[in-house]
Every structure is written in C-alpha cells, then in structure tokens.
mmCIF file of C-alpha atoms in Angstrom:
data_model
loop_
_atom_site.group_PDB
_atom_site.id
_atom_site.type_symbol
_atom_site.label_atom_id
_atom_site.label_comp_id
_atom_site.label_asym_id
_atom_site.label_seq_id
_atom_site.Cartn_x
_atom_site.Cartn_y
_atom_site.Cartn_z
ATOM 1 C CA MET W 1 56.776 -53.430 -10.378
ATOM 2 C CA GLU W 2 54.522 -56.460 -10.782
ATOM 3 C CA ASN W 3 53.820 -56.375 -6.942
ATOM 4 C CA ARG W 4 52.924 -52.812 -6.735
ATOM 5 C CA LYS W 5 50.030 -53.193 -9.658
ATOM 6 C CA ILE W 6 48.791 -55.866 -7.626
ATOM 7 C CA LYS W 7 48.558 -53.750 -5.025
ATOM 8 C CA ASP W 8 47.337 -50.776 -6.618
ATOM 9 C CA GLU W 9 44.294 -52.751 -8.550
ATOM 10 C CA LEU W 10 43.441 -54.346 -4.941
ATOM 11 C CA ILE W 11 43.234 -51.206 -3.311
ATOM 12 C CA TYR W 12 41.091 -49.564 -6.333
ATOM 13 C CA PHE W 13 38.544 -52.772 -5.698
ATOM 14 C CA ASN W 14 38.400 -51.794 -2.072
ATOM 15 C CA ASN W 15 37.768 -48.276 -2.719
ATOM 16 C CA VAL W 16 34.910 -49.953 -5.680
ATOM 17 C CA VAL W 17 33.095 -51.774 -2.886
ATOM 18 C CA ASN W 18 33.340 -50.026 -0.045
ATOM 19 C CA PHE W 19 31.734 -46.530 -2.218
ATOM 20 C CA SER W 20 29.198 -49.543 -3.592
ATOM 21 C CA SER W 21 28.353 -50.487 0.154
ATOM 22 C CA THR W 22 27.833 -47.041 1.075
ATOM 23 C CA SER W 23 25.551 -45.906 -2.035
ATOM 24 C CA LEU W 24 23.383 -49.438 -1.629
ATOM 25 C CA ARG W 25 22.535 -47.660 2.154
ATOM 26 C CA ASN W 26 21.721 -44.522 0.987
ATOM 27 C CA VAL W 27 19.327 -46.126 -1.006
ATOM 28 C CA PRO W 28 15.716 -46.083 1.033
ATOM 29 C CA THR W 29 13.954 -49.415 1.393
ATOM 30 C CA ARG W 30 10.752 -50.769 -0.148
ATOM 31 C CA GLU W 31 9.845 -49.976 3.540
ATOM 32 C CA GLN W 32 11.076 -46.687 3.846
ATOM 33 C CA ALA W 33 9.804 -45.317 0.883
ATOM 34 C CA LYS W 34 6.300 -46.517 1.916
ATOM 35 C CA TRP W 35 7.122 -44.220 5.060
ATOM 36 C CA GLN W 36 8.545 -41.473 3.188
ATOM 37 C CA ARG W 37 5.515 -41.367 0.622
ATOM 38 C CA LYS W 38 2.777 -41.800 3.927
ATOM 39 C CA THR W 39 5.014 -39.013 5.895
ATOM 40 C CA VAL W 40 4.545 -36.535 2.777
ATOM 41 C CA VAL W 41 1.098 -37.466 2.149
ATOM 42 C CA THR W 42 -0.120 -36.784 5.266
ATOM 43 C CA LEU W 43 1.591 -33.756 6.455
ATOM 44 C CA ALA W 44 0.199 -32.464 2.357
ATOM 45 C CA LEU W 45 -3.608 -33.182 3.807
ATOM 46 C CA THR W 46 -3.262 -31.574 7.372
ATOM 47 C CA PHE W 47 -1.996 -28.479 5.692
ATOM 48 C CA LEU W 48 -4.555 -28.488 2.835
ATOM 49 C CA THR W 49 -7.262 -29.105 5.383
ATOM 50 C CA SER W 50 -5.746 -26.754 7.878
ATOM 51 C CA SER W 51 -6.344 -23.598 4.947
ATOM 52 C CA GLN W 52 -10.085 -24.706 4.001
ATOM 53 C CA ALA W 53 -11.885 -23.101 6.515
ATOM 54 C CA LYS W 54 -9.556 -19.801 5.743
ATOM 55 C CA LEU W 55 -10.674 -19.688 2.287
ATOM 56 C CA ILE W 56 -14.650 -20.641 2.841
ATOM 57 C CA VAL W 57 -14.460 -17.233 4.949
ATOM 58 C CA TRP W 58 -12.843 -15.256 2.913
ATOM 59 C CA SER W 59 -14.989 -16.646 -0.310
ATOM 60 C CA LYS W 60 -18.158 -15.077 1.060
ATOM 61 C CA ARG W 61 -18.880 -11.815 1.149
ATOM 62 C CA ALA W 62 -21.580 -9.749 3.481
ATOM 63 C CA GLY W 63 -22.043 -12.567 5.139
ATOM 64 C CA LYS W 64 -22.667 -14.887 2.451
ATOM 65 C CA TYR W 65 -22.055 -17.339 -0.776
ATOM 66 C CA GLU W 66 -22.917 -15.048 -4.028
ATOM 67 C CA TYR W 67 -21.497 -18.120 -6.027
ATOM 68 C CA SER W 68 -23.164 -21.094 -6.355
ATOM 69 C CA VAL W 69 -22.108 -23.940 -4.194
ATOM 70 C CA THR W 70 -23.235 -26.808 -6.362
ATOM 71 C CA THR W 71 -21.125 -25.361 -9.110
ATOM 72 C CA ALA W 72 -18.159 -25.545 -7.057
ATOM 73 C CA ASN W 73 -18.610 -28.831 -5.927
ATOM 74 C CA PHE W 74 -19.101 -29.949 -9.446
ATOM 75 C CA LEU W 75 -16.175 -27.839 -10.507
ATOM 76 C CA VAL W 76 -13.726 -29.402 -7.638
ATOM 77 C CA GLU W 77 -14.883 -33.173 -8.966
ATOM 78 C CA THR W 78 -14.362 -32.284 -12.698
ATOM 79 C CA LEU W 79 -11.212 -31.021 -11.165
ATOM 80 C CA LYS W 80 -9.891 -34.320 -9.802
ATOM 81 C CA CYS W 81 -10.770 -36.109 -12.465
ATOM 82 C CA ALA W 82 -8.890 -33.823 -14.783
ATOM 83 C CA LEU W 83 -5.773 -34.154 -12.732
ATOM 84 C CA SER W 84 -6.349 -38.180 -12.430
ATOM 85 C CA LEU W 85 -6.880 -38.506 -15.976
ATOM 86 C CA ALA W 86 -3.682 -36.565 -16.970
ATOM 87 C CA ALA W 87 -1.392 -38.442 -14.647
ATOM 88 C CA LEU W 88 -3.030 -41.519 -16.188
ATOM 89 C CA ALA W 89 -2.262 -40.529 -19.529
ATOM 90 C CA ARG W 90 1.616 -39.845 -18.380
ATOM 91 C CA ILE W 91 1.719 -43.555 -17.083
ATOM 92 C CA TRP W 92 -0.204 -45.238 -20.568
ATOM 93 C CA ASN W 93 2.547 -42.518 -22.721
ATOM 94 C CA SER W 94 5.482 -44.464 -20.636
ATOM 95 C CA GLU W 95 4.242 -47.484 -19.446
ATOM 96 C CA GLY W 96 1.514 -48.599 -22.263
ATOM 97 C CA VAL W 97 -1.683 -49.786 -20.730
ATOM 98 C CA THR W 98 -1.008 -52.788 -18.372
ATOM 99 C CA GLU W 99 -3.337 -54.179 -15.371
ATOM 100 C CA ALA W 100 -1.869 -51.909 -12.796
ATOM 101 C CA ASN W 101 -2.818 -48.513 -14.597
ATOM 102 C CA SER W 102 -6.070 -50.237 -16.212
ATOM 103 C CA THR W 103 -9.629 -51.918 -14.500
ATOM 104 C CA THR W 104 -12.561 -53.499 -15.433
ATOM 105 C CA LEU W 105 -15.927 -53.231 -15.272
ATOM 106 C CA ASP W 106 -16.287 -55.066 -12.292
ATOM 107 C CA GLU W 107 -14.575 -53.108 -10.227
ATOM 108 C CA VAL W 108 -15.834 -49.756 -11.792
ATOM 109 C CA ILE W 109 -19.798 -50.468 -10.482
ATOM 110 C CA VAL W 110 -18.773 -50.315 -7.016
ATOM 111 C CA TYR W 111 -17.130 -46.651 -7.303
ATOM 112 C CA PRO W 112 -21.132 -44.891 -7.447
ATOM 113 C CA ILE W 113 -21.659 -45.781 -4.037
ATOM 114 C CA PRO W 114 -19.024 -43.987 -2.134
ATOM 115 C CA ALA W 115 -19.926 -40.831 -4.937
ATOM 116 C CA LEU W 116 -23.024 -40.990 -3.909
ATOM 117 C CA LEU W 117 -22.761 -41.073 0.126
ATOM 118 C CA TYR W 118 -19.864 -38.027 -0.238
ATOM 119 C CA LEU W 119 -22.984 -36.277 -1.876
ATOM 120 C CA VAL W 120 -25.353 -36.135 0.780
ATOM 121 C CA LYS W 121 -23.059 -35.851 3.016
ATOM 122 C CA ASN W 122 -21.673 -32.870 1.992
ATOM 123 C CA LEU W 123 -24.943 -31.363 1.141
ATOM 124 C CA LEU W 124 -26.212 -31.895 4.587
ATOM 125 C CA GLN W 125 -23.045 -30.278 6.106
ATOM 126 C CA TYR W 126 -25.526 -26.869 4.401
ATOM 127 C CA TYR W 127 -28.527 -27.893 6.151
ATOM 128 C CA ILE W 128 -27.374 -28.202 9.311
ATOM 129 C CA VAL W 129 -25.910 -24.983 9.860
ATOM 130 C CA ALA W 130 -29.618 -23.975 10.184
ATOM 131 C CA TYR W 131 -30.072 -25.621 13.341
ATOM 132 C CA VAL W 132 -26.724 -24.764 14.977
ATOM 133 C CA ASP W 133 -24.287 -22.234 15.749
ATOM 134 C CA ALA W 134 -20.372 -22.759 13.862
ATOM 135 C CA PRO W 135 -18.973 -23.868 17.727
ATOM 136 C CA GLY W 136 -21.999 -26.340 18.002
ATOM 137 C CA TYR W 137 -21.348 -27.708 14.085
ATOM 138 C CA GLN W 138 -17.505 -27.914 14.673
ATOM 139 C CA ILE W 139 -17.653 -30.339 17.885
ATOM 140 C CA LEU W 140 -21.464 -32.506 16.478
ATOM 141 C CA LYS W 141 -18.497 -33.018 13.568
ATOM 142 C CA ASN W 142 -16.280 -34.568 15.979
ATOM 143 C CA LEU W 143 -18.935 -37.520 15.630
ATOM 144 C CA ASN W 144 -17.075 -38.333 12.727
ATOM 145 C CA ILE W 145 -14.214 -39.479 14.563
ATOM 146 C CA ILE W 146 -15.858 -41.921 16.690
ATOM 147 C CA SER W 147 -18.100 -43.412 14.079
ATOM 148 C CA THR W 148 -14.490 -44.108 11.625
ATOM 149 C CA GLY W 149 -13.269 -45.942 14.433
ATOM 150 C CA VAL W 150 -16.489 -48.583 14.949
ATOM 151 C CA LEU W 151 -17.069 -48.799 11.250
ATOM 152 C CA TYR W 152 -13.190 -49.082 10.852
ATOM 153 C CA ARG W 153 -13.638 -52.051 12.827
ATOM 154 C CA ILE W 154 -16.792 -53.805 11.674
ATOM 155 C CA ILE W 155 -16.580 -53.312 7.793
ATOM 156 C CA LEU W 156 -12.325 -53.406 7.105
ATOM 157 C CA LYS W 157 -12.383 -56.066 10.226
ATOM 158 C CA ARG W 158 -9.124 -54.317 11.708
ATOM 159 C CA LYS W 159 -8.692 -54.315 15.468
ATOM 160 C CA LEU W 160 -7.758 -51.335 17.213
ATOM 161 C CA SER W 161 -6.020 -51.786 20.472
ATOM 162 C CA GLU W 162 -7.552 -50.677 23.639
ATOM 163 C CA ILE W 163 -4.405 -48.197 24.008
ATOM 164 C CA GLN W 164 -5.725 -46.904 20.344
ATOM 165 C CA TRP W 165 -9.310 -46.772 21.646
ATOM 166 C CA ALA W 166 -8.427 -45.258 24.502
ATOM 167 C CA ALA W 167 -6.277 -42.668 22.231
ATOM 168 C CA PHE W 168 -9.518 -41.986 20.048
ATOM 169 C CA ILE W 169 -11.917 -40.667 23.178
ATOM 170 C CA LEU W 170 -9.299 -38.705 24.227
ATOM 171 C CA LEU W 171 -9.007 -37.228 21.046
ATOM 172 C CA CYS W 172 -12.685 -36.701 20.514
ATOM 173 C CA ALA W 173 -12.789 -34.984 23.634
ATOM 174 C CA GLY W 174 -9.621 -32.975 23.290
ATOM 175 C CA CYS W 175 -11.143 -31.431 20.019
ATOM 176 C CA ILE W 176 -14.540 -30.686 21.516
ATOM 177 C CA THR W 177 -12.539 -29.070 24.583
ATOM 178 C CA ALA W 178 -10.511 -27.015 22.280
ATOM 179 C CA GLN W 179 -13.312 -25.449 20.481
ATOM 180 C CA LEU W 180 -15.300 -24.401 24.002
ATOM 181 C CA ASN W 181 -15.866 -20.854 24.646
ATOM 182 C CA SER W 182 -17.349 -18.462 27.598
ATOM 183 C CA ARG W 183 -20.706 -19.645 25.821
ATOM 184 C CA SER W 184 -20.195 -23.102 26.001
ATOM 185 C CA ASP W 185 -23.072 -23.764 27.940
ATOM 186 C CA HIS W 186 -25.366 -23.059 25.087
ATOM 187 C CA VAL W 187 -23.119 -24.779 22.502
ATOM 188 C CA LEU W 188 -25.058 -28.115 22.538
ATOM 189 C CA GLN W 189 -27.968 -26.952 23.063
ATOM 190 C CA THR W 190 -29.193 -28.311 19.715
ATOM 191 C CA PRO W 191 -32.636 -29.124 18.160
ATOM 192 C CA LEU W 192 -33.555 -33.047 17.534
ATOM 193 C CA GLN W 193 -33.149 -31.883 13.551
ATOM 194 C CA GLY W 194 -29.663 -31.088 14.321
ATOM 195 C CA TRP W 195 -28.244 -33.987 16.639
ATOM 196 C CA ILE W 196 -30.613 -36.306 13.318
ATOM 197 C CA MET W 197 -28.393 -34.519 10.621
ATOM 198 C CA ALA W 198 -24.896 -34.439 12.789
ATOM 199 C CA ILE W 199 -25.465 -38.445 13.323
ATOM 200 C CA VAL W 200 -26.461 -39.382 9.833
ATOM 201 C CA MET W 201 -23.314 -37.273 8.095
ATOM 202 C CA ALA W 202 -20.881 -38.784 10.685
ATOM 203 C CA LEU W 203 -22.006 -42.065 9.811
ATOM 204 C CA LEU W 204 -22.267 -40.862 5.879
ATOM 205 C CA SER W 205 -18.537 -39.346 5.911
ATOM 206 C CA GLY W 206 -17.050 -42.719 7.988
ATOM 207 C CA PHE W 207 -18.647 -44.963 6.130
ATOM 208 C CA ALA W 208 -17.968 -43.653 2.876
ATOM 209 C CA GLY W 209 -14.133 -43.241 3.971
ATOM 210 C CA VAL W 210 -13.741 -47.035 5.298
ATOM 211 C CA TYR W 211 -15.771 -47.805 2.475
ATOM 212 C CA THR W 212 -13.358 -46.251 -0.154
ATOM 213 C CA GLU W 213 -10.501 -47.311 1.445
ATOM 214 C CA ALA W 214 -12.111 -50.729 1.341
ATOM 215 C CA ILE W 215 -12.200 -50.628 -2.275
ATOM 216 C CA ILE W 216 -8.357 -48.829 -2.668
ATOM 217 C CA LYS W 217 -7.002 -51.432 -0.945
ATOM 218 C CA LYS W 218 -8.543 -54.438 -2.311
ATOM 219 C CA ARG W 219 -6.654 -54.416 -5.126
ATOM 220 C CA PRO W 220 -3.223 -52.765 -3.461
ATOM 221 C CA SER W 221 -1.600 -53.775 -7.425
ATOM 222 C CA ARG W 222 -4.115 -50.669 -9.009
ATOM 223 C CA ASN W 223 -2.629 -47.735 -9.688
ATOM 224 C CA ILE W 224 -4.066 -44.876 -7.222
ATOM 225 C CA ASN W 225 -5.562 -42.702 -10.649
ATOM 226 C CA VAL W 226 -7.166 -45.187 -11.833
ATOM 227 C CA GLN W 227 -9.123 -45.599 -8.458
ATOM 228 C CA ASN W 228 -9.605 -41.977 -8.385
ATOM 229 C CA PHE W 229 -10.408 -41.356 -11.880
ATOM 230 C CA TRP W 230 -13.696 -43.834 -11.537
ATOM 231 C CA LEU W 231 -14.719 -42.034 -8.549
ATOM 232 C CA TYR W 232 -14.102 -39.008 -9.159
ATOM 233 C CA ILE W 233 -16.414 -39.259 -12.911
ATOM 234 C CA PHE W 234 -19.283 -40.946 -10.686
ATOM 235 C CA GLY W 235 -18.671 -37.656 -7.994
ATOM 236 C CA MET W 236 -19.327 -35.579 -11.236
ATOM 237 C CA ALA W 237 -21.648 -37.302 -12.827
ATOM 238 C CA PHE W 238 -24.337 -36.779 -9.140
ATOM 239 C CA ASN W 239 -23.140 -32.861 -8.389
ATOM 240 C CA ALA W 240 -24.473 -31.884 -12.046
ATOM 241 C CA VAL W 241 -27.516 -34.005 -11.254
ATOM 242 C CA ALA W 242 -28.229 -32.078 -7.663
ATOM 243 C CA LYS W 243 -26.740 -28.646 -9.447
ATOM 244 C CA LEU W 244 -29.667 -29.357 -12.279
ATOM 245 C CA ILE W 245 -32.104 -29.762 -8.864
ATOM 246 C CA GLN W 246 -31.146 -27.316 -6.592
ATOM 247 C CA ASP W 247 -29.479 -24.242 -8.770
ATOM 248 C CA PHE W 248 -30.799 -24.853 -12.126
ATOM 249 C CA ASP W 249 -32.998 -21.495 -12.413
ATOM 250 C CA ALA W 250 -30.158 -19.290 -10.392
ATOM 251 C CA VAL W 251 -27.429 -21.127 -12.977
ATOM 252 C CA MET W 252 -29.285 -20.028 -16.005
ATOM 253 C CA ASN W 253 -30.571 -16.733 -15.434
ATOM 254 C CA LYS W 254 -27.054 -15.653 -13.889
ATOM 255 C CA GLY W 255 -24.089 -17.758 -15.162
ATOM 256 C CA PHE W 256 -22.506 -20.608 -14.201
ATOM 257 C CA PHE W 257 -19.657 -18.263 -12.746
ATOM 258 C CA HIS W 258 -21.788 -16.093 -10.995
ATOM 259 C CA GLY W 259 -19.899 -14.875 -8.244
ATOM 260 C CA TYR W 260 -16.716 -16.493 -8.744
ATOM 261 C CA SER W 261 -13.693 -15.022 -7.615
ATOM 262 C CA ILE W 262 -9.981 -15.678 -7.255
ATOM 263 C CA ILE W 263 -10.719 -16.803 -3.519
ATOM 264 C CA THR W 264 -13.304 -19.296 -5.183
ATOM 265 C CA THR W 265 -10.792 -20.424 -7.411
ATOM 266 C CA LEU W 266 -8.399 -21.163 -4.845
ATOM 267 C CA MET W 267 -10.996 -22.848 -2.291
ATOM 268 C CA ILE W 268 -11.987 -24.962 -5.304
ATOM 269 C CA LEU W 269 -8.078 -25.845 -6.014
ATOM 270 C CA ASN W 270 -7.351 -26.251 -1.959
ATOM 271 C CA HIS W 271 -10.728 -28.863 -2.206
ATOM 272 C CA ALA W 272 -9.779 -30.675 -5.003
ATOM 273 C CA LEU W 273 -5.907 -31.476 -4.022
ATOM 274 C CA SER W 274 -7.425 -32.231 -0.408
ATOM 275 C CA GLY W 275 -9.592 -34.591 -2.240
ATOM 276 C CA ILE W 276 -6.923 -35.853 -3.870
ATOM 277 C CA ALA W 277 -4.758 -36.723 -0.356
ATOM 278 C CA VAL W 278 -6.855 -38.215 1.443
ATOM 279 C CA SER W 279 -7.306 -41.202 -1.497
ATOM 280 C CA MET W 280 -3.642 -41.207 -0.919
ATOM 281 C CA VAL W 281 -3.722 -41.548 2.655
ATOM 282 C CA MET W 282 -6.121 -44.259 2.370
ATOM 283 C CA LYS W 283 -3.807 -46.432 -0.120
ATOM 284 C CA TYR W 284 -0.839 -45.826 1.744
ATOM 285 C CA ALA W 285 -2.279 -45.449 5.043
ATOM 286 C CA ASP W 286 -5.578 -45.269 7.002
ATOM 287 C CA ASN W 287 -8.840 -43.775 7.895
ATOM 288 C CA ILE W 288 -7.355 -43.473 11.374
ATOM 289 C CA VAL W 289 -4.487 -41.604 10.058
ATOM 290 C CA LYS W 290 -6.748 -39.215 7.815
ATOM 291 C CA VAL W 291 -9.041 -38.490 11.203
ATOM 292 C CA TYR W 292 -5.967 -37.548 13.199
ATOM 293 C CA SER W 293 -4.399 -35.073 10.200
ATOM 294 C CA THR W 294 -7.759 -33.256 10.172
ATOM 295 C CA SER W 295 -7.822 -33.088 13.639
ATOM 296 C CA VAL W 296 -4.310 -31.722 13.648
ATOM 297 C CA ALA W 297 -5.796 -29.301 11.069
ATOM 298 C CA MET W 298 -8.559 -28.299 12.753
ATOM 299 C CA LEU W 299 -6.082 -26.655 15.601
ATOM 300 C CA LEU W 300 -3.713 -25.523 13.037
ATOM 301 C CA THR W 301 -6.673 -23.742 11.313
ATOM 302 C CA ALA W 302 -7.291 -21.690 14.996
ATOM 303 C CA ILE W 303 -3.576 -20.861 15.739
ATOM 304 C CA VAL W 304 -3.578 -19.045 12.254
ATOM 305 C CA SER W 305 -6.645 -17.785 12.718
ATOM 306 C CA VAL W 306 -5.164 -15.399 15.289
ATOM 307 C CA PHE W 307 -3.144 -13.635 13.222
ATOM 308 C CA LEU W 308 -5.629 -13.589 10.457
ATOM 309 C CA PHE W 309 -9.018 -13.147 11.853
ATOM 310 C CA GLY W 310 -7.767 -11.765 15.350
ATOM 311 C CA PHE W 311 -9.158 -15.346 17.014
ATOM 312 C CA ASN W 312 -8.993 -15.350 20.692
ATOM 313 C CA LEU W 313 -6.643 -18.269 21.783
ATOM 314 C CA THR W 314 -8.181 -19.543 25.615
ATOM 315 C CA LEU W 315 -7.339 -21.998 27.991
ATOM 316 C CA ALA W 316 -9.772 -24.855 26.985
ATOM 317 C CA PHE W 317 -8.283 -24.551 23.775
ATOM 318 C CA PHE W 318 -4.546 -25.077 24.622
ATOM 319 C CA LEU W 319 -6.343 -27.945 27.525
ATOM 320 C CA GLY W 320 -7.233 -29.168 24.061
ATOM 321 C CA ALA W 321 -4.460 -29.057 22.277
ATOM 322 C CA ILE W 322 -2.653 -31.210 24.956
ATOM 323 C CA VAL W 323 -5.266 -33.733 24.918
ATOM 324 C CA VAL W 324 -5.140 -34.191 21.041
ATOM 325 C CA SER W 325 -1.354 -34.164 21.350
ATOM 326 C CA VAL W 326 -1.359 -36.982 23.554
ATOM 327 C CA SER W 327 -3.979 -38.916 21.477
ATOM 328 C CA VAL W 328 -1.099 -38.463 18.740
ATOM 329 C CA TYR W 329 1.546 -40.230 20.594
ATOM 330 C CA LEU W 330 -0.629 -42.394 22.170
ATOM 331 C CA HIS W 331 -2.313 -43.869 18.884
ATOM 332 C CA SER W 332 1.239 -44.773 17.526
ATOM 333 C CA ALA W 333 2.346 -46.639 20.347
ATOM 334 C CA GLY W 334 -0.495 -48.711 20.830
ATOM 335 C CA LYS W 335 0.313 -49.213 16.872
ATOM 336 C CA LEU W 336 3.546 -50.394 17.624
ATOM 337 C CA GLN W 337 2.789 -52.669 20.893
ATOM 338 C CA ARG W 338 -0.169 -54.259 18.621
#
C-alpha cells in the first residue's frame, strides 16, 4: 500500500512538472513579445496609411475642401493628445506617478523642434500641388525614402549594410515605377518651385522622423504615452497659430466645423491613429520600417482603388509592386547578415 502511494505521488509530481514546462514554453520571451508588438503596430500603420488617401478623396465636395484644413489638422493633434493623456491617466491610476511615466523640463524643451518641422511639412504639401499634378506629387514624395536613409545614418549614427542601401534604392525605383502612367513623359516636368518644395518637404519629413526617433529612443524606459503627449501638446499650439494666421476670418464667419461631415470625422480619426502608430513604430522599430510600411500602403491603396474608384492597374504598377516586394525582402536579408 505504501509503495502504491509513493508511486501515485511520483506520477502526480511528474505531471505537474510536465504541465509547468509546457506552460513556460508557451510564455513569450521578451524578444518574442517585442517582435509581436513591432509586427502589430507596423501592420496597423500600413492599414491606416493605405486608407488615408481614400478618406481624403471622399472628404472633398465638387473637387474641393469645404472644411478648413487647418482646423482639421488642429483636431488631429488634439485627438492624439487626448488619447495619450487618457492612456497616461489609466497608467497613473494603476501604477502611480513614477519616473517611467513622467518627464522633466529638460526632456520637454526638445519637443517643439519636431512639432514645428511637422507643421511646416504639412503646410508645404498643400502648396506643392499648385506646381505639380497628383502623379508628379506622388513621385516627388518618394524623395522622403532617400532623405530618411541618409539622415538615419547621419543623425542616429546607424550604418546600413550595402544590401540595405540597394534595397532602399530599389524601393524608391519601385514606388516611382508603380505610379507611372501613359502620360509618364509629362509627369516629371515640374517647375523649379515644385522641385524646391518637394526637396524641402522630403528633408523636413526625414529629419522630423529621425529626430523624433532619437528623442523617443534616448530614454527607452520612458513610457511612449508621456513622449507622445508633449509632442502633441506643441503640435496643437503650432497648429492653433497656423489656424489663426491662415483661416481666422473663415472660421470666425462660417464656424469652426463648417463643411465637416462623417467622412471628415473618419479622416481626422484615421490621421490621429496613424500618428500614434508612427510613434509606436519609432519606439519599437525604427524609421526604416515606417518608410517600408508607408510604401507598401501606397500599393495597397492602389489595389483597393480598383474596386472603389475604378482605378486601372497597369503593367508599370505590377512591375513596381514586384520591385517593392523584392526591396522589402532584401532589407530583411541585409539586416540578418549584419
């Protein structure tokens, strides 16, 4: 009887050990959790970016914006700030105020720089369309790909492998190829003013993105919502000034929400969530991932536009899509070989 009891206890102990071992194997490691988080935010950014163009097109009436663009941008910054503050309030309520979820004055004073850069970049994109058509604008916008890679190397001192540089060039070429159409011989006939604005906008976008990543990653233990909150606070302030300068009379005469619709509201929500997703990509990945995510989103936008707007897929688009896909693979392969 005693031997049987000992045997049963040994069997029970063995089952407990096996169950515990299986449970531990199912618990993701820190690296696995980080990879999963990076994958989720990258996919979210790709989806949100791919739907931005459609919402902007739908928000127009008779080919023009009936609402004030500056008020829309202000509301985007306000919503991002509110979401970050709500997330912080939840953290403070459960964990209290700690060093990880608070900040200092020395950290706060660096955020006006990227906020101002993003403001100028966003305003430039409205003026550049006066000099180039939509296909030309999309092609010139791809200068951001190269500027991000160069500034990534200069500011963050991170060396890209030769394979990754080749992948970068292929990405730029693939994006341009995908956007060419039957009138492609006229697409790049852009006046000097258009080229200057496109180059400045690409440099501003690249510098703002890389600078923001440097700020965010300088203190990796700092909660991302704290960093976002202060960036968006200054974004609200600068956009409020732009609104007063550019659309003060229109807002006073017609009202702040004049011309708004459900689509406009969805567009603002999309831009706000996209901004938060971008910051998370910078926190858990980097600007290179953001560039690739945006480029893939451009291709997804074109595919979805086939069903929504009757967009015709051309041979150039398929070739460009293949080149972009190869570029994504080469960038991953180059990263593994470093």
